[in-house]
């Protein structure tokens, strides 16, 4: 595995729609491994492939020790709303308040090429929604009501 550089806000890569993964091969698996290592290095809870410069529809999320990898994900259901602060590894040093689905159901392929479905609430729903948006070229700041620097205090 290898750390990859995170693409920062302002780079056009983050504004493009990522393309479908046509074939799941060792290269795709290596990208997923690198994404996980890179996300953990930066204490993130999710990362999308465009954030490491790969314009493919792949995302990872790690919440409550559950690692979710999705290739060519599709959101198949959402319900309710939750309004929470969130940040993004591509927009360091800032947070914003965003309305996200309270519940999300998402499907995609795993690295074995099998179709998998996940359901999430709370932070998991936020993270899946946030990372899916990256594949559409959407950043949380497009939806946030008050992007700001986080208060510098322990929580
Ligand atoms: Co992000």
Short mmCIF file of C-alpha atoms and ligand atoms in Angstrom, two decimals:
data_model
loop_
_atom_site.label_atom_id
_atom_site.label_comp_id
_atom_site.label_asym_id
_atom_site.label_seq_id
_atom_site.Cartn_x
_atom_site.Cartn_y
_atom_site.Cartn_z
CA UNK A 1 0.00 0.00 0.00
CA UNK A 2 1.07 3.54 -0.53
CA UNK A 3 0.00 6.95 0.60
CA UNK A 4 -1.41 9.12 -2.13
CA UNK A 5 -1.61 12.88 -2.32
CA UNK A 6 -5.01 14.32 -1.58
CA UNK A 7 -6.41 16.64 -4.22
CA UNK A 8 -7.44 19.94 -2.67
CA UNK A 9 -10.36 22.25 -3.33
CA UNK A 10 -9.69 24.44 -6.33
CA UNK A 11 -8.47 21.55 -8.46
CA UNK A 12 -10.88 20.91 -11.34
CA UNK A 13 -10.60 17.16 -10.75
CA UNK A 14 -12.96 17.54 -7.80
CA UNK A 15 -15.59 19.12 -10.05
CA UNK A 16 -15.83 16.41 -12.68
CA UNK A 17 -18.15 13.45 -12.73
CA UNK A 18 -16.15 10.30 -12.15
CA UNK A 19 -16.47 7.47 -14.65
CA UNK A 20 -17.75 3.95 -14.14
CA UNK A 21 -15.18 1.29 -13.34
CA UNK A 22 -15.33 -1.04 -16.36
CA UNK A 23 -13.25 -3.87 -14.97
CA UNK A 24 -12.28 -4.78 -11.43
CA UNK A 25 -8.67 -5.84 -11.53
CA UNK A 26 -5.55 -5.71 -9.38
CA UNK A 27 -5.06 -2.04 -10.21
CA UNK A 28 -8.51 -1.18 -8.86
CA UNK A 29 -7.78 -3.18 -5.68
CA UNK A 30 -4.49 -1.37 -5.25
CA UNK A 31 -6.23 2.00 -5.53
CA UNK A 32 -8.72 0.93 -2.85
CA UNK A 33 -5.88 -0.17 -0.57
CA UNK A 34 -4.08 3.13 -1.10
CA UNK A 35 -7.28 5.07 -0.46
CA UNK A 36 -7.75 3.33 2.89
CA UNK A 37 -4.19 3.99 3.96
CA UNK A 38 -4.41 7.62 2.87
CA UNK A 39 -7.75 8.16 4.61
CA UNK A 40 -6.46 6.68 7.87
CA UNK A 41 -3.27 8.74 7.69
CA UNK A 42 -5.44 11.86 7.71
CA UNK A 43 -7.95 10.57 10.29
CA UNK A 44 -10.78 10.66 7.76
CA UNK A 45 -13.98 8.64 7.82
CA UNK A 46 -14.34 8.49 4.06
CA UNK A 47 -12.56 9.08 0.80
CA UNK A 48 -13.57 9.07 -2.85
CA UNK A 49 -11.24 8.15 -5.70
CA UNK A 50 -11.24 11.65 -7.29
CA UNK A 51 -9.72 12.91 -4.05
CA UNK A 52 -6.57 10.97 -4.91
CA UNK A 53 -6.74 12.01 -8.56
CA UNK A 54 -8.49 8.90 -9.87
CA UNK A 55 -11.60 9.80 -11.89
CA UNK A 56 -13.33 6.50 -11.22
CA UNK A 57 -16.49 5.74 -9.30
CA UNK A 58 -15.02 4.28 -6.13
CA UNK A 59 -15.48 5.29 -2.52
CA UNK A 60 -14.49 4.03 0.88
CA UNK A 61 -15.94 4.77 4.30
CA UNK A 62 -14.78 3.65 7.74
CA UNK A 63 -17.22 4.25 10.58
CA UNK A 64 -17.39 2.32 13.85
CA UNK A 65 -14.65 -0.05 12.66
CA UNK A 66 -16.73 -1.03 9.64
CA UNK A 67 -14.90 -0.57 6.35
CA UNK A 68 -17.11 -0.15 3.30
CA UNK A 69 -15.65 -0.22 -0.18
CA UNK A 70 -17.97 0.47 -3.09
CA UNK A 71 -17.25 0.42 -6.79
CA UNK A 72 -19.83 2.02 -9.10
CA UNK A 73 -22.12 2.85 -6.15
CA UNK A 74 -25.77 3.77 -6.56
CA UNK A 75 -27.94 5.33 -3.90
CA UNK A 76 -31.16 3.34 -3.96
CA UNK A 77 -33.05 4.89 -1.05
CA UNK A 78 -32.86 7.76 1.39
CA UNK A 79 -35.17 8.81 4.18
CA UNK A 80 -35.39 11.71 6.59
CA UNK A 81 -32.87 14.44 7.22
CA UNK A 82 -30.10 15.12 9.69
CA UNK A 83 -28.21 18.37 10.02
CA UNK A 84 -24.65 18.04 11.26
CA UNK A 85 -21.23 19.63 10.90
CA UNK A 86 -18.87 17.91 8.54
CA UNK A 87 -15.51 18.42 6.95
CA UNK A 88 -13.57 17.08 4.01
CA UNK A 89 -9.97 16.00 3.57
CA UNK A 90 -9.88 18.04 0.36
CA UNK A 91 -10.89 21.18 2.28
CA UNK A 92 -8.62 21.15 5.32
CA UNK A 93 -9.18 23.43 8.27
CA UNK A 94 -12.85 24.07 7.67
CA UNK A 95 -16.20 22.63 8.61
CA UNK A 96 -19.75 23.38 7.60
CA UNK A 97 -23.28 22.44 8.54
CA UNK A 98 -24.94 20.21 5.97
CA UNK A 99 -28.33 18.60 5.57
CA UNK A 100 -27.95 14.91 4.78
CA UNK A 101 -30.32 11.95 4.68
CA UNK A 102 -30.94 10.41 8.09
CA UNK A 103 -30.99 7.01 6.41
CA UNK A 104 -29.33 5.84 3.23
CA UNK A 105 -29.32 2.60 1.31
CA UNK A 106 -26.56 2.23 -1.22
CA UNK A 107 -25.40 -0.57 -3.44
CA UNK A 108 -22.37 -1.21 -5.56
CA UNK A 109 -19.70 -3.78 -6.26
CA UNK A 110 -17.07 -4.99 -3.85
CA UNK A 111 -13.52 -5.78 -4.91
CA UNK A 112 -14.58 -9.31 -5.80
CA UNK A 113 -17.08 -7.88 -8.27
CA UNK A 114 -20.06 -8.99 -6.19
CA UNK A 115 -23.05 -6.71 -5.71
CA UNK A 116 -23.28 -5.53 -2.12
CA UNK A 117 -25.83 -3.32 -0.36
CA UNK A 118 -25.32 -1.24 2.78
CA UNK A 119 -27.70 0.71 4.95
CA UNK A 120 -26.60 3.48 7.25
CA UNK A 121 -27.85 6.08 9.68
CA UNK A 122 -26.06 8.81 11.62
CA UNK A 123 -22.42 9.36 10.68
CA UNK A 124 -22.44 6.41 8.29
CA UNK A 125 -25.25 7.97 6.28
CA UNK A 126 -23.46 11.33 6.27
CA UNK A 127 -20.21 9.75 5.10
CA UNK A 128 -21.78 7.67 2.34
CA UNK A 129 -23.75 10.65 1.06
CA UNK A 130 -20.68 12.92 1.23
CA UNK A 131 -18.42 10.47 -0.60
CA UNK A 132 -21.05 9.71 -3.23
CA UNK A 133 -21.31 13.44 -3.91
CA UNK A 134 -17.58 13.51 -4.70
CA UNK A 135 -18.24 11.09 -7.59
CA UNK A 136 -20.67 13.65 -8.98
CA UNK A 137 -18.24 16.54 -8.61
CA UNK A 138 -20.12 17.94 -5.62
CA UNK A 139 -18.36 19.27 -2.52
CA UNK A 140 -20.03 19.67 0.86
CA UNK A 141 -19.40 23.39 0.67
CA UNK A 142 -21.97 23.49 -2.17
CA UNK A 143 -24.60 22.43 0.37
CA UNK A 144 -23.29 23.85 3.64
CA UNK A 145 -24.94 26.78 5.31
CA UNK A 146 -21.97 28.15 7.23
CA UNK A 147 -18.52 27.02 6.19
CA UNK A 148 -16.07 28.15 8.83
CA UNK A 149 -12.93 27.30 10.74
CA UNK A 150 -13.64 24.85 13.53
CA UNK A 151 -13.40 26.23 17.03
CA UNK A 152 -10.04 25.31 18.42
CA UNK A 153 -11.09 23.43 21.49
CA UNK A 154 -11.44 19.85 22.64
CA UNK A 155 -14.83 18.25 22.29
CO1 LIG B 1 -14.91 15.00 1.10
#
